[in-house]
Amino acid sequence: MNASVSKEPLDARDRPARLTVGVVGAGRVGPALAAALQLAGHRPVAVSGVSDASRRRAAELLPDVPLVEPAEVLARAELVLLTVPDDVLPTLVEGLAETGAVRPGQLLVHTSGRYGAKVLDPALRAGALPLALHPAMTFTGTAVDVQRLAGCSFGVTAPVELRLAAEALVIEMGGEPEWIAEESRPLYHAALALGANHLVTLVAQSMELLTKAGVAAPDRMLGPLLGAALDNALRSGDAALTGPVARGDAGTVAAHIGELRTHAPQAVAGYLAMARATADRALVHGLLKAELAEDLLVVLADQERRPGGPGPGETR
């Protein structure tokens, strides 16, 4: 552990004082978190952003906060939010450390779900205090994000000495800290992506198909259905499974796939993959009867082997 970390006063770790805040990367996340910290009494002093969209977000959520280069953000701020894409983060941290931009005692926070605190090791060696605080929420880049942080879970990873400081910052932003071990960060992030990112794709595909079927307001039709399905899944897990796959209605599933091949062939692979995953889970949990599962799995296997569709073990 870096000596500068071990010498940090305990009270500063337990409850961060009012801090000057900087943002490197004015995407959808950084300005919202800085605005939330401002509501808690901290003071945003600098933000960096390259694109016009980033600059607009910064102007909306952090008015009167100057736009400067990343190194200047670190020069002005005691707490720096590194809110850049995952693939950019390691190189950014190394560059800031190598150029001397990182100051001893500076709180350096990244919001990547994929990485824990170790990605900040170059900054740690320069004396920074590394924190990984990932909000488990999707962001719009607007003021509504600040309100949505209330009750939002954050995946927190940090050196033990900084754990209380990390948790305090999350609470000040209105969030709920959830401790994630360094080695578990990739699995943690995969779980969130599987649930949230793929959900958006599924809902968008469903809305497109309903529109093709002549439904005038697919969002209004899906809202109550999906809301109930999500609530049931969160409450009951696999016991909430319903629909033709869970019931073993092989003929209905075959009809679905036929319609998709005609009207939305790009959705067939996803339907087959999810149908098989649903059938497997329904079988394991006793919701799908074995005698019905056999016909269903035959339908799925036949459809996977059809020309123009994914072959066994393949996706397209």
PDB file of C-alpha atoms in Angstrom:
ATOM      1  CA  MET A   1       0.000   0.000   0.000  1.00  0.00           C
ATOM      2  CA  ASN A   2       1.289   3.441  -0.890  1.00  0.00           C
ATOM      3  CA  ALA A   3       2.602   5.405   2.094  1.00  0.00           C
ATOM      4  CA  SER A   4       0.456   8.412   1.253  1.00  0.00           C
ATOM      5  CA  VAL A   5      -2.634   6.243   1.682  1.00  0.00           C
ATOM      6  CA  SER A   6      -1.622   4.872   5.063  1.00  0.00           C
ATOM      7  CA  LYS A   7      -0.910   8.362   6.414  1.00  0.00           C
ATOM      8  CA  GLU A   8      -4.312   9.782   5.418  1.00  0.00           C
ATOM      9  CA  PRO A   9      -6.154  11.006   8.571  1.00  0.00           C
ATOM     10  CA  LEU A  10      -8.901   8.669   9.729  1.00  0.00           C
ATOM     11  CA  ASP A  11     -11.570  11.365   9.878  1.00  0.00           C
ATOM     12  CA  ALA A  12     -10.989  12.213   6.213  1.00  0.00           C
ATOM     13  CA  ARG A  13     -11.525   8.568   5.320  1.00  0.00           C
ATOM     14  CA  ASP A  14     -14.656   8.211   7.425  1.00  0.00           C
ATOM     15  CA  ARG A  15     -16.383  11.288   6.095  1.00  0.00           C
ATOM     16  CA  PRO A  16     -14.900  13.306   3.229  1.00  0.00           C
ATOM     17  CA  ALA A  17     -14.897  17.045   3.914  1.00  0.00           C
ATOM     18  CA  ARG A  18     -16.450  19.445   1.421  1.00  0.00           C
ATOM     19  CA  LEU A  19     -14.310  18.958  -1.663  1.00  0.00           C
ATOM     20  CA  THR A  20     -13.621  20.644  -4.948  1.00  0.00           C
ATOM     21  CA  VAL A  21     -14.794  18.286  -7.694  1.00  0.00           C
ATOM     22  CA  GLY A  22     -13.547  17.790 -11.244  1.00  0.00           C
ATOM     23  CA  VAL A  23     -14.881  15.648 -14.084  1.00  0.00           C
ATOM     24  CA  VAL A  24     -12.723  14.089 -16.797  1.00  0.00           C
ATOM     25  CA  GLY A  25     -15.093  12.946 -19.526  1.00  0.00           C
ATOM     26  CA  ALA A  26     -18.411  14.783 -19.687  1.00  0.00           C
ATOM     27  CA  GLY A  27     -20.418  11.837 -20.946  1.00  0.00           C
ATOM     28  CA  ARG A  28     -23.794  10.924 -19.522  1.00  0.00           C
ATOM     29  CA  VAL A  29     -22.479   9.863 -16.117  1.00  0.00           C
ATOM     30  CA  GLY A  30     -19.880  12.387 -14.944  1.00  0.00           C
ATOM     31  CA  PRO A  31     -21.899  15.605 -14.958  1.00  0.00           C
ATOM     32  CA  ALA A  32     -24.817  13.885 -13.189  1.00  0.00           C
ATOM     33  CA  LEU A  33     -22.595  12.568 -10.403  1.00  0.00           C
ATOM     34  CA  ALA A  34     -20.888  15.936 -10.023  1.00  0.00           C
ATOM     35  CA  ALA A  35     -24.293  17.631  -9.829  1.00  0.00           C
ATOM     36  CA  ALA A  36     -25.342  15.161  -7.115  1.00  0.00           C
ATOM     37  CA  LEU A  37     -22.153  15.883  -5.178  1.00  0.00           C
ATOM     38  CA  GLN A  38     -22.871  19.594  -5.529  1.00  0.00           C
ATOM     39  CA  LEU A  39     -26.262  19.073  -3.888  1.00  0.00           C
ATOM     40  CA  ALA A  40     -24.396  17.408  -1.010  1.00  0.00           C
ATOM     41  CA  GLY A  41     -22.253  20.507  -0.528  1.00  0.00           C
ATOM     42  CA  HIS A  42     -19.209  19.741  -2.652  1.00  0.00           C
ATOM     43  CA  ARG A  43     -18.076  22.263  -5.272  1.00  0.00           C
ATOM     44  CA  PRO A  44     -17.559  21.359  -8.962  1.00  0.00           C
ATOM     45  CA  VAL A  45     -14.683  23.447 -10.277  1.00  0.00           C
ATOM     46  CA  ALA A  46     -13.663  21.974 -13.641  1.00  0.00           C
ATOM     47  CA  VAL A  47     -14.828  19.594 -16.352  1.00  0.00           C
ATOM     48  CA  SER A  48     -13.321  18.266 -19.555  1.00  0.00           C
ATOM     49  CA  GLY A  49     -15.269  17.274 -22.631  1.00  0.00           C
ATOM     50  CA  VAL A  50     -14.454  16.886 -26.294  1.00  0.00           C
ATOM     51  CA  SER A  51     -17.678  16.455 -28.243  1.00  0.00           C
ATOM     52  CA  ASP A  52     -20.399  19.063 -28.673  1.00  0.00           C
ATOM     53  CA  ALA A  53     -22.805  16.744 -26.839  1.00  0.00           C
ATOM     54  CA  SER A  54     -20.424  16.529 -23.877  1.00  0.00           C
ATOM     55  CA  ARG A  55     -20.104  20.266 -23.718  1.00  0.00           C
ATOM     56  CA  ARG A  56     -23.877  20.700 -23.825  1.00  0.00           C
ATOM     57  CA  ARG A  57     -24.331  18.202 -20.996  1.00  0.00           C
ATOM     58  CA  ALA A  58     -21.734  19.983 -18.901  1.00  0.00           C
ATOM     59  CA  ALA A  59     -23.387  23.346 -19.534  1.00  0.00           C
ATOM     60  CA  GLU A  60     -26.814  21.983 -18.555  1.00  0.00           C
ATOM     61  CA  LEU A  61     -25.865  20.066 -15.426  1.00  0.00           C
ATOM     62  CA  LEU A  62     -22.841  22.076 -14.297  1.00  0.00           C
ATOM     63  CA  PRO A  63     -23.525  25.671 -15.369  1.00  0.00           C
ATOM     64  CA  ASP A  64     -20.651  28.126 -14.913  1.00  0.00           C
ATOM     65  CA  VAL A  65     -18.150  25.305 -14.345  1.00  0.00           C
ATOM     66  CA  PRO A  66     -15.237  25.924 -16.743  1.00  0.00           C
ATOM     67  CA  LEU A  67     -14.331  23.473 -19.502  1.00  0.00           C
ATOM     68  CA  VAL A  68     -10.602  22.721 -19.384  1.00  0.00           C
ATOM     69  CA  GLU A  69      -8.125  20.028 -20.381  1.00  0.00           C
ATOM     70  CA  PRO A  70      -7.946  16.836 -18.280  1.00  0.00           C
ATOM     71  CA  ALA A  71      -4.633  17.759 -16.655  1.00  0.00           C
ATOM     72  CA  GLU A  72      -6.095  21.095 -15.599  1.00  0.00           C
ATOM     73  CA  VAL A  73      -9.102  19.323 -14.088  1.00  0.00           C
ATOM     74  CA  LEU A  74      -6.729  17.399 -11.832  1.00  0.00           C
ATOM     75  CA  ALA A  75      -4.828  20.566 -10.991  1.00  0.00           C
ATOM     76  CA  ARG A  76      -7.997  22.264  -9.731  1.00  0.00           C
ATOM     77  CA  ALA A  77      -9.883  19.456  -8.003  1.00  0.00           C
ATOM     78  CA  GLU A  78      -9.436  17.467  -4.798  1.00  0.00           C
ATOM     79  CA  LEU A  79     -11.910  14.821  -5.970  1.00  0.00           C
ATOM     80  CA  VAL A  80     -11.715  13.814  -9.641  1.00  0.00           C
ATOM     81  CA  LEU A  81     -14.329  11.716 -11.424  1.00  0.00           C
ATOM     82  CA  LEU A  82     -12.889   9.734 -14.341  1.00  0.00           C
ATOM     83  CA  THR A  83     -16.031   9.019 -16.358  1.00  0.00           C
ATOM     84  CA  VAL A  84     -14.655   7.770 -19.648  1.00  0.00           C
ATOM     85  CA  PRO A  85     -15.341   4.549 -21.627  1.00  0.00           C
ATOM     86  CA  ASP A  86     -13.902   1.349 -20.127  1.00  0.00           C
ATOM     87  CA  ASP A  87     -11.400   0.806 -22.929  1.00  0.00           C
ATOM     88  CA  VAL A  88     -10.038   4.342 -22.522  1.00  0.00           C
ATOM     89  CA  LEU A  89      -9.640   4.267 -18.741  1.00  0.00           C
ATOM     90  CA  PRO A  90      -6.306   2.374 -18.312  1.00  0.00           C
ATOM     91  CA  THR A  91      -4.494   4.534 -20.860  1.00  0.00           C
ATOM     92  CA  LEU A  92      -5.951   7.722 -19.384  1.00  0.00           C
ATOM     93  CA  VAL A  93      -4.818   6.820 -15.867  1.00  0.00           C
ATOM     94  CA  GLU A  94      -1.329   5.888 -17.031  1.00  0.00           C
ATOM     95  CA  GLY A  95      -1.015   9.123 -18.998  1.00  0.00           C
ATOM     96  CA  LEU A  96      -2.152  11.320 -16.134  1.00  0.00           C
ATOM     97  CA  ALA A  97       0.266   9.615 -13.759  1.00  0.00           C
ATOM     98  CA  GLU A  98       3.228   9.735 -16.147  1.00  0.00           C
ATOM     99  CA  THR A  99       2.779  13.436 -16.864  1.00  0.00           C
ATOM    100  CA  GLY A 100       2.667  14.349 -13.183  1.00  0.00           C
ATOM    101  CA  ALA A 101      -0.956  15.476 -13.254  1.00  0.00           C
ATOM    102  CA  VAL A 102      -1.882  13.305 -10.258  1.00  0.00           C
ATOM    103  CA  ARG A 103      -1.305  14.905  -6.844  1.00  0.00           C
ATOM    104  CA  PRO A 104      -0.665  13.088  -3.544  1.00  0.00           C
ATOM    105  CA  GLY A 105      -3.798  12.859  -1.414  1.00  0.00           C
ATOM    106  CA  GLN A 106      -6.118  13.453  -4.378  1.00  0.00           C
ATOM    107  CA  LEU A 107      -9.249  11.298  -4.493  1.00  0.00           C
ATOM    108  CA  LEU A 108      -9.410   9.661  -7.914  1.00  0.00           C
ATOM    109  CA  VAL A 109     -12.749   7.997  -8.673  1.00  0.00           C
ATOM    110  CA  HIS A 110     -13.626   5.989 -11.757  1.00  0.00           C
ATOM    111  CA  THR A 111     -17.158   4.837 -12.603  1.00  0.00           C
ATOM    112  CA  SER A 112     -16.384   1.804 -14.758  1.00  0.00           C
ATOM    113  CA  GLY A 113     -18.313  -1.333 -13.907  1.00  0.00           C
ATOM    114  CA  ARG A 114     -15.685  -3.579 -15.449  1.00  0.00           C
ATOM    115  CA  TYR A 115     -12.700  -2.408 -13.423  1.00  0.00           C
ATOM    116  CA  GLY A 116     -12.010  -2.343  -9.712  1.00  0.00           C
ATOM    117  CA  ALA A 117      -9.468  -0.143  -7.970  1.00  0.00           C
ATOM    118  CA  LYS A 118      -6.357  -1.789  -9.453  1.00  0.00           C
ATOM    119  CA  VAL A 119      -6.771   0.014 -12.770  1.00  0.00           C
ATOM    120  CA  LEU A 120      -5.880   3.128 -10.773  1.00  0.00           C
ATOM    121  CA  ASP A 121      -2.565   1.662  -9.546  1.00  0.00           C
ATOM    122  CA  PRO A 122      -0.443   4.113 -11.615  1.00  0.00           C
ATOM    123  CA  ALA A 123      -2.221   6.976  -9.837  1.00  0.00           C
ATOM    124  CA  LEU A 124      -1.904   5.191  -6.486  1.00  0.00           C
ATOM    125  CA  ARG A 125       1.862   5.063  -6.959  1.00  0.00           C
ATOM    126  CA  ALA A 126       1.744   8.809  -7.534  1.00  0.00           C
ATOM    127  CA  GLY A 127       0.014   9.258  -4.186  1.00  0.00           C
ATOM    128  CA  ALA A 128      -3.653   9.375  -5.246  1.00  0.00           C
ATOM    129  CA  LEU A 129      -6.451   7.718  -3.270  1.00  0.00           C
ATOM    130  CA  PRO A 130      -8.187   5.251  -5.641  1.00  0.00           C
ATOM    131  CA  LEU A 131     -11.928   4.528  -5.584  1.00  0.00           C
ATOM    132  CA  ALA A 132     -14.146   2.562  -7.986  1.00  0.00           C
ATOM    133  CA  LEU A 133     -17.779   3.727  -7.702  1.00  0.00           C
ATOM    134  CA  HIS A 134     -20.060   2.317 -10.384  1.00  0.00           C
ATOM    135  CA  PRO A 135     -23.715   3.427 -10.387  1.00  0.00           C
ATOM    136  CA  ALA A 136     -25.958   0.517 -11.392  1.00  0.00           C
ATOM    137  CA  MET A 137     -28.225   2.684 -13.489  1.00  0.00           C
ATOM    138  CA  THR A 138     -28.671   3.764 -17.087  1.00  0.00           C
ATOM    139  CA  PHE A 139     -28.121   7.467 -17.743  1.00  0.00           C
ATOM    140  CA  THR A 140     -29.818   9.855 -20.163  1.00  0.00           C
ATOM    141  CA  GLY A 141     -27.362  12.739 -19.829  1.00  0.00           C
ATOM    142  CA  THR A 142     -30.085  15.034 -18.456  1.00  0.00           C
ATOM    143  CA  ALA A 143     -31.088  16.438 -15.073  1.00  0.00           C
ATOM    144  CA  VAL A 144     -33.442  13.501 -14.462  1.00  0.00           C
ATOM    145  CA  ASP A 145     -30.374  11.329 -13.808  1.00  0.00           C
ATOM    146  CA  VAL A 146     -29.610  13.242 -10.619  1.00  0.00           C
ATOM    147  CA  GLN A 147     -33.052  12.394  -9.257  1.00  0.00           C
ATOM    148  CA  ARG A 148     -32.693   8.742 -10.262  1.00  0.00           C
ATOM    149  CA  LEU A 149     -29.562   8.400  -8.144  1.00  0.00           C
ATOM    150  CA  ALA A 150     -31.794   8.352  -5.057  1.00  0.00           C
ATOM    151  CA  GLY A 151     -31.692   4.744  -3.905  1.00  0.00           C
ATOM    152  CA  CYS A 152     -29.458   3.651  -6.794  1.00  0.00           C
ATOM    153  CA  SER A 153     -27.007   0.871  -5.924  1.00  0.00           C
ATOM    154  CA  PHE A 154     -23.309   1.566  -6.516  1.00  0.00           C
ATOM    155  CA  GLY A 155     -20.733  -1.169  -6.984  1.00  0.00           C
ATOM    156  CA  VAL A 156     -17.934  -0.046  -4.636  1.00  0.00           C
ATOM    157  CA  THR A 157     -14.333  -1.286  -4.747  1.00  0.00           C
ATOM    158  CA  ALA A 158     -11.485   0.426  -2.921  1.00  0.00           C
ATOM    159  CA  PRO A 159      -8.556  -0.263  -0.595  1.00  0.00           C
ATOM    160  CA  VAL A 160      -9.788  -1.216   2.856  1.00  0.00           C
ATOM    161  CA  GLU A 161      -8.442   2.052   4.278  1.00  0.00           C
ATOM    162  CA  LEU A 162     -10.683   4.016   1.913  1.00  0.00           C
ATOM    163  CA  ARG A 163     -13.811   1.904   2.132  1.00  0.00           C
ATOM    164  CA  LEU A 164     -15.635   4.259   4.508  1.00  0.00           C
ATOM    165  CA  ALA A 165     -14.777   7.285   2.384  1.00  0.00           C
ATOM    166  CA  ALA A 166     -16.058   5.521  -0.739  1.00  0.00           C
ATOM    167  CA  GLU A 167     -19.297   4.517   0.953  1.00  0.00           C
ATOM    168  CA  ALA A 168     -19.766   8.034   2.347  1.00  0.00           C
ATOM    169  CA  LEU A 169     -19.473   9.575  -1.125  1.00  0.00           C
ATOM    170  CA  VAL A 170     -22.056   7.144  -2.508  1.00  0.00           C
ATOM    171  CA  ILE A 171     -24.472   7.952   0.304  1.00  0.00           C
ATOM    172  CA  GLU A 172     -23.961  11.680  -0.265  1.00  0.00           C
ATOM    173  CA  MET A 173     -24.981  11.178  -3.908  1.00  0.00           C
ATOM    174  CA  GLY A 174     -28.170   9.494  -2.709  1.00  0.00           C
ATOM    175  CA  GLY A 175     -27.005   5.997  -3.556  1.00  0.00           C
ATOM    176  CA  GLU A 176     -26.671   2.692  -1.720  1.00  0.00           C
ATOM    177  CA  PRO A 177     -23.126   1.251  -1.544  1.00  0.00           C
ATOM    178  CA  GLU A 178     -22.675  -2.422  -2.410  1.00  0.00           C
ATOM    179  CA  TRP A 179     -19.165  -3.775  -1.816  1.00  0.00           C
ATOM    180  CA  ILE A 180     -17.751  -5.712  -4.804  1.00  0.00           C
ATOM    181  CA  ALA A 181     -14.456  -7.590  -4.495  1.00  0.00           C
ATOM    182  CA  GLU A 182     -11.769  -6.631  -7.001  1.00  0.00           C
ATOM    183  CA  GLU A 183     -11.764 -10.062  -8.654  1.00  0.00           C
ATOM    184  CA  SER A 184     -15.561 -10.050  -8.972  1.00  0.00           C
ATOM    185  CA  ARG A 185     -15.870  -6.805 -10.933  1.00  0.00           C
ATOM    186  CA  PRO A 186     -15.994  -8.380 -14.439  1.00  0.00           C
ATOM    187  CA  LEU A 187     -18.702 -10.847 -13.371  1.00  0.00           C
ATOM    188  CA  TYR A 188     -20.624  -8.088 -11.603  1.00  0.00           C
ATOM    189  CA  HIS A 189     -20.548  -5.945 -14.731  1.00  0.00           C
ATOM    190  CA  ALA A 190     -21.507  -8.837 -17.021  1.00  0.00           C
ATOM    191  CA  ALA A 191     -24.549  -9.488 -14.844  1.00  0.00           C
ATOM    192  CA  LEU A 192     -25.691  -5.877 -15.113  1.00  0.00           C
ATOM    193  CA  ALA A 193     -25.125  -5.767 -18.866  1.00  0.00           C
ATOM    194  CA  LEU A 194     -27.032  -9.013 -19.346  1.00  0.00           C
ATOM    195  CA  GLY A 195     -30.011  -7.616 -17.474  1.00  0.00           C
ATOM    196  CA  ALA A 196     -30.102  -3.956 -18.476  1.00  0.00           C
ATOM    197  CA  ASN A 197     -28.446  -3.612 -21.891  1.00  0.00           C
ATOM    198  CA  HIS A 198     -30.038  -6.707 -23.407  1.00  0.00           C
ATOM    199  CA  LEU A 199     -33.393  -5.710 -21.955  1.00  0.00           C
ATOM    200  CA  VAL A 200     -33.353  -2.531 -24.025  1.00  0.00           C
ATOM    201  CA  THR A 201     -32.683  -4.557 -27.186  1.00  0.00           C
ATOM    202  CA  LEU A 202     -35.501  -6.993 -26.415  1.00  0.00           C
ATOM    203  CA  VAL A 203     -37.990  -4.213 -25.690  1.00  0.00           C
ATOM    204  CA  ALA A 204     -37.028  -2.299 -28.841  1.00  0.00           C
ATOM    205  CA  GLN A 205     -37.477  -5.443 -30.956  1.00  0.00           C
ATOM    206  CA  SER A 206     -40.840  -6.130 -29.341  1.00  0.00           C
ATOM    207  CA  MET A 207     -42.029  -2.584 -30.070  1.00  0.00           C
ATOM    208  CA  GLU A 208     -40.961  -2.870 -33.710  1.00  0.00           C
ATOM    209  CA  LEU A 209     -42.854  -6.144 -34.131  1.00  0.00           C
ATOM    210  CA  LEU A 210     -45.990  -4.757 -32.496  1.00  0.00           C
ATOM    211  CA  THR A 211     -45.858  -1.791 -34.866  1.00  0.00           C
ATOM    212  CA  LYS A 212     -45.657  -4.199 -37.827  1.00  0.00           C
ATOM    213  CA  ALA A 213     -48.637  -6.054 -36.368  1.00  0.00           C
ATOM    214  CA  GLY A 214     -50.662  -2.832 -36.487  1.00  0.00           C
ATOM    215  CA  VAL A 215     -50.494  -1.772 -32.826  1.00  0.00           C
ATOM    216  CA  ALA A 216     -50.761   2.023 -32.728  1.00  0.00           C
ATOM    217  CA  ALA A 217     -49.128   2.511 -29.312  1.00  0.00           C
ATOM    218  CA  PRO A 218     -46.754  -0.374 -28.600  1.00  0.00           C
ATOM    219  CA  ASP A 219     -45.198   1.467 -25.663  1.00  0.00           C
ATOM    220  CA  ARG A 220     -48.585   1.782 -23.963  1.00  0.00           C
ATOM    221  CA  MET A 221     -49.316  -1.899 -24.572  1.00  0.00           C
ATOM    222  CA  LEU A 222     -45.945  -3.098 -23.304  1.00  0.00           C
ATOM    223  CA  GLY A 223     -45.656  -0.801 -20.294  1.00  0.00           C
ATOM    224  CA  PRO A 224     -47.993  -2.636 -17.890  1.00  0.00           C
ATOM    225  CA  LEU A 225     -46.962  -6.071 -19.187  1.00  0.00           C
ATOM    226  CA  LEU A 226     -43.227  -5.504 -18.871  1.00  0.00           C
ATOM    227  CA  GLY A 227     -43.609  -3.671 -15.575  1.00  0.00           C
ATOM    228  CA  ALA A 228     -45.480  -6.632 -14.104  1.00  0.00           C
ATOM    229  CA  ALA A 229     -42.997  -9.118 -15.586  1.00  0.00           C
ATOM    230  CA  LEU A 230     -40.037  -7.234 -14.113  1.00  0.00           C
ATOM    231  CA  ASP A 231     -41.682  -6.916 -10.723  1.00  0.00           C
ATOM    232  CA  ASN A 232     -42.569 -10.607 -10.682  1.00  0.00           C
ATOM    233  CA  ALA A 233     -39.053 -11.620 -11.754  1.00  0.00           C
ATOM    234  CA  LEU A 234     -37.419  -9.504  -9.045  1.00  0.00           C
ATOM    235  CA  ARG A 235     -39.761 -10.911  -6.421  1.00  0.00           C
ATOM    236  CA  SER A 236     -39.917 -14.555  -7.487  1.00  0.00           C
ATOM    237  CA  GLY A 237     -37.018 -15.277  -9.849  1.00  0.00           C
ATOM    238  CA  ASP A 238     -37.580 -18.276 -12.121  1.00  0.00           C
ATOM    239  CA  ALA A 239     -40.970 -18.965 -10.512  1.00  0.00           C
ATOM    240  CA  ALA A 240     -42.236 -15.937 -12.457  1.00  0.00           C
ATOM    241  CA  LEU A 241     -41.635 -17.631 -15.841  1.00  0.00           C
ATOM    242  CA  THR A 242     -44.772 -17.730 -18.009  1.00  0.00           C
ATOM    243  CA  GLY A 243     -45.570 -18.003 -21.707  1.00  0.00           C
ATOM    244  CA  PRO A 244     -45.474 -20.711 -24.360  1.00  0.00           C
ATOM    245  CA  VAL A 245     -41.914 -21.871 -23.702  1.00  0.00           C
ATOM    246  CA  ALA A 246     -42.465 -22.349 -19.972  1.00  0.00           C
ATOM    247  CA  ARG A 247     -45.757 -24.135 -20.753  1.00  0.00           C
ATOM    248  CA  GLY A 248     -44.197 -26.341 -23.429  1.00  0.00           C
ATOM    249  CA  ASP A 249     -46.443 -25.090 -26.243  1.00  0.00           C
ATOM    250  CA  ALA A 250     -44.203 -26.306 -29.061  1.00  0.00           C
ATOM    251  CA  GLY A 251     -46.725 -25.462 -31.787  1.00  0.00           C
ATOM    252  CA  THR A 252     -47.005 -21.841 -30.637  1.00  0.00           C
ATOM    253  CA  VAL A 253     -43.238 -21.472 -30.494  1.00  0.00           C
ATOM    254  CA  ALA A 254     -42.934 -22.875 -34.030  1.00  0.00           C
ATOM    255  CA  ALA A 255     -45.560 -20.393 -35.226  1.00  0.00           C
ATOM    256  CA  HIS A 256     -43.679 -17.523 -33.570  1.00  0.00           C
ATOM    257  CA  ILE A 257     -40.464 -18.464 -35.321  1.00  0.00           C
ATOM    258  CA  GLY A 258     -42.256 -18.754 -38.665  1.00  0.00           C
ATOM    259  CA  GLU A 259     -43.643 -15.238 -38.293  1.00  0.00           C
ATOM    260  CA  LEU A 260     -40.279 -13.868 -37.281  1.00  0.00           C
ATOM    261  CA  ARG A 261     -38.587 -15.462 -40.298  1.00  0.00           C
ATOM    262  CA  THR A 262     -41.103 -13.652 -42.512  1.00  0.00           C
ATOM    263  CA  HIS A 263     -41.305 -10.257 -40.840  1.00  0.00           C
ATOM    264  CA  ALA A 264     -38.113  -9.880 -38.771  1.00  0.00           C
ATOM    265  CA  PRO A 265     -35.486 -12.473 -39.710  1.00  0.00           C
ATOM    266  CA  GLN A 266     -32.858 -10.553 -37.748  1.00  0.00           C
ATOM    267  CA  ALA A 267     -34.774 -11.395 -34.545  1.00  0.00           C
ATOM    268  CA  VAL A 268     -34.839 -15.172 -35.077  1.00  0.00           C
ATOM    269  CA  ALA A 269     -31.435 -15.937 -33.545  1.00  0.00           C
ATOM    270  CA  GLY A 270     -32.251 -13.954 -30.412  1.00  0.00           C
ATOM    271  CA  TYR A 271     -35.659 -15.601 -30.043  1.00  0.00           C
ATOM    272  CA  LEU A 272     -34.161 -19.080 -30.379  1.00  0.00           C
ATOM    273  CA  ALA A 273     -31.389 -18.361 -27.883  1.00  0.00           C
ATOM    274  CA  MET A 274     -33.766 -16.935 -25.299  1.00  0.00           C
ATOM    275  CA  ALA A 275     -36.316 -19.694 -25.863  1.00  0.00           C
ATOM    276  CA  ARG A 276     -33.697 -22.358 -25.225  1.00  0.00           C
ATOM    277  CA  ALA A 277     -32.399 -20.552 -22.128  1.00  0.00           C
ATOM    278  CA  THR A 278     -35.965 -20.170 -20.847  1.00  0.00           C
ATOM    279  CA  ALA A 279     -36.724 -23.839 -21.486  1.00  0.00           C
ATOM    280  CA  ASP A 280     -33.579 -24.902 -19.614  1.00  0.00           C
ATOM    281  CA  ARG A 281     -34.456 -22.780 -16.579  1.00  0.00           C
ATOM    282  CA  ALA A 282     -38.106 -23.865 -16.618  1.00  0.00           C
ATOM    283  CA  LEU A 283     -37.029 -27.513 -16.707  1.00  0.00           C
ATOM    284  CA  VAL A 284     -34.573 -27.140 -13.847  1.00  0.00           C
ATOM    285  CA  HIS A 285     -37.190 -25.454 -11.674  1.00  0.00           C
ATOM    286  CA  GLY A 286     -39.945 -27.925 -12.462  1.00  0.00           C
ATOM    287  CA  LEU A 287     -42.134 -25.473 -14.370  1.00  0.00           C
ATOM    288  CA  LEU A 288     -41.842 -27.263 -17.727  1.00  0.00           C
ATOM    289  CA  LYS A 289     -42.960 -30.874 -17.807  1.00  0.00           C
ATOM    290  CA  ALA A 290     -40.394 -33.252 -19.272  1.00  0.00           C
ATOM    291  CA  GLU A 291     -42.854 -34.818 -21.754  1.00  0.00           C
ATOM    292  CA  LEU A 292     -43.705 -31.362 -23.140  1.00  0.00           C
ATOM    293  CA  ALA A 293     -40.095 -30.215 -23.129  1.00  0.00           C
ATOM    294  CA  GLU A 294     -39.103 -32.948 -25.580  1.00  0.00           C
ATOM    295  CA  ASP A 295     -41.341 -31.639 -28.380  1.00  0.00           C
ATOM    296  CA  LEU A 296     -40.329 -28.066 -27.627  1.00  0.00           C
ATOM    297  CA  LEU A 297     -36.613 -28.822 -27.784  1.00  0.00           C
ATOM    298  CA  VAL A 298     -37.090 -30.698 -31.060  1.00  0.00           C
ATOM    299  CA  VAL A 299     -38.757 -27.595 -32.553  1.00  0.00           C
ATOM    300  CA  LEU A 300     -35.920 -25.377 -31.372  1.00  0.00           C
ATOM    301  CA  ALA A 301     -33.245 -27.747 -32.679  1.00  0.00           C
ATOM    302  CA  ASP A 302     -34.968 -28.037 -36.071  1.00  0.00           C
ATOM    303  CA  GLN A 303     -35.255 -24.271 -36.369  1.00  0.00           C
ATOM    304  CA  GLU A 304     -31.602 -23.781 -35.424  1.00  0.00           C
ATOM    305  CA  ARG A 305     -30.581 -26.145 -38.241  1.00  0.00           C
ATOM    306  CA  ARG A 306     -32.735 -24.447 -40.871  1.00  0.00           C
ATOM    307  CA  PRO A 307     -30.943 -22.668 -43.734  1.00  0.00           C
ATOM    308  CA  GLY A 308     -30.735 -18.976 -43.044  1.00  0.00           C
ATOM    309  CA  GLY A 309     -30.787 -19.520 -39.297  1.00  0.00           C
ATOM    310  CA  PRO A 310     -28.066 -20.229 -36.776  1.00  0.00           C
ATOM    311  CA  GLY A 311     -26.574 -23.678 -36.868  1.00  0.00           C
ATOM    312  CA  PRO A 312     -26.031 -25.808 -33.789  1.00  0.00           C
ATOM    313  CA  GLY A 313     -23.929 -23.894 -31.295  1.00  0.00           C
ATOM    314  CA  GLU A 314     -23.775 -20.839 -33.544  1.00  0.00           C
ATOM    315  CA  THR A 315     -25.184 -17.330 -33.342  1.00  0.00           C
ATOM    316  CA  ARG A 316     -25.391 -14.740 -36.054  1.00  0.00           C
TER     317      ARG A 316
END
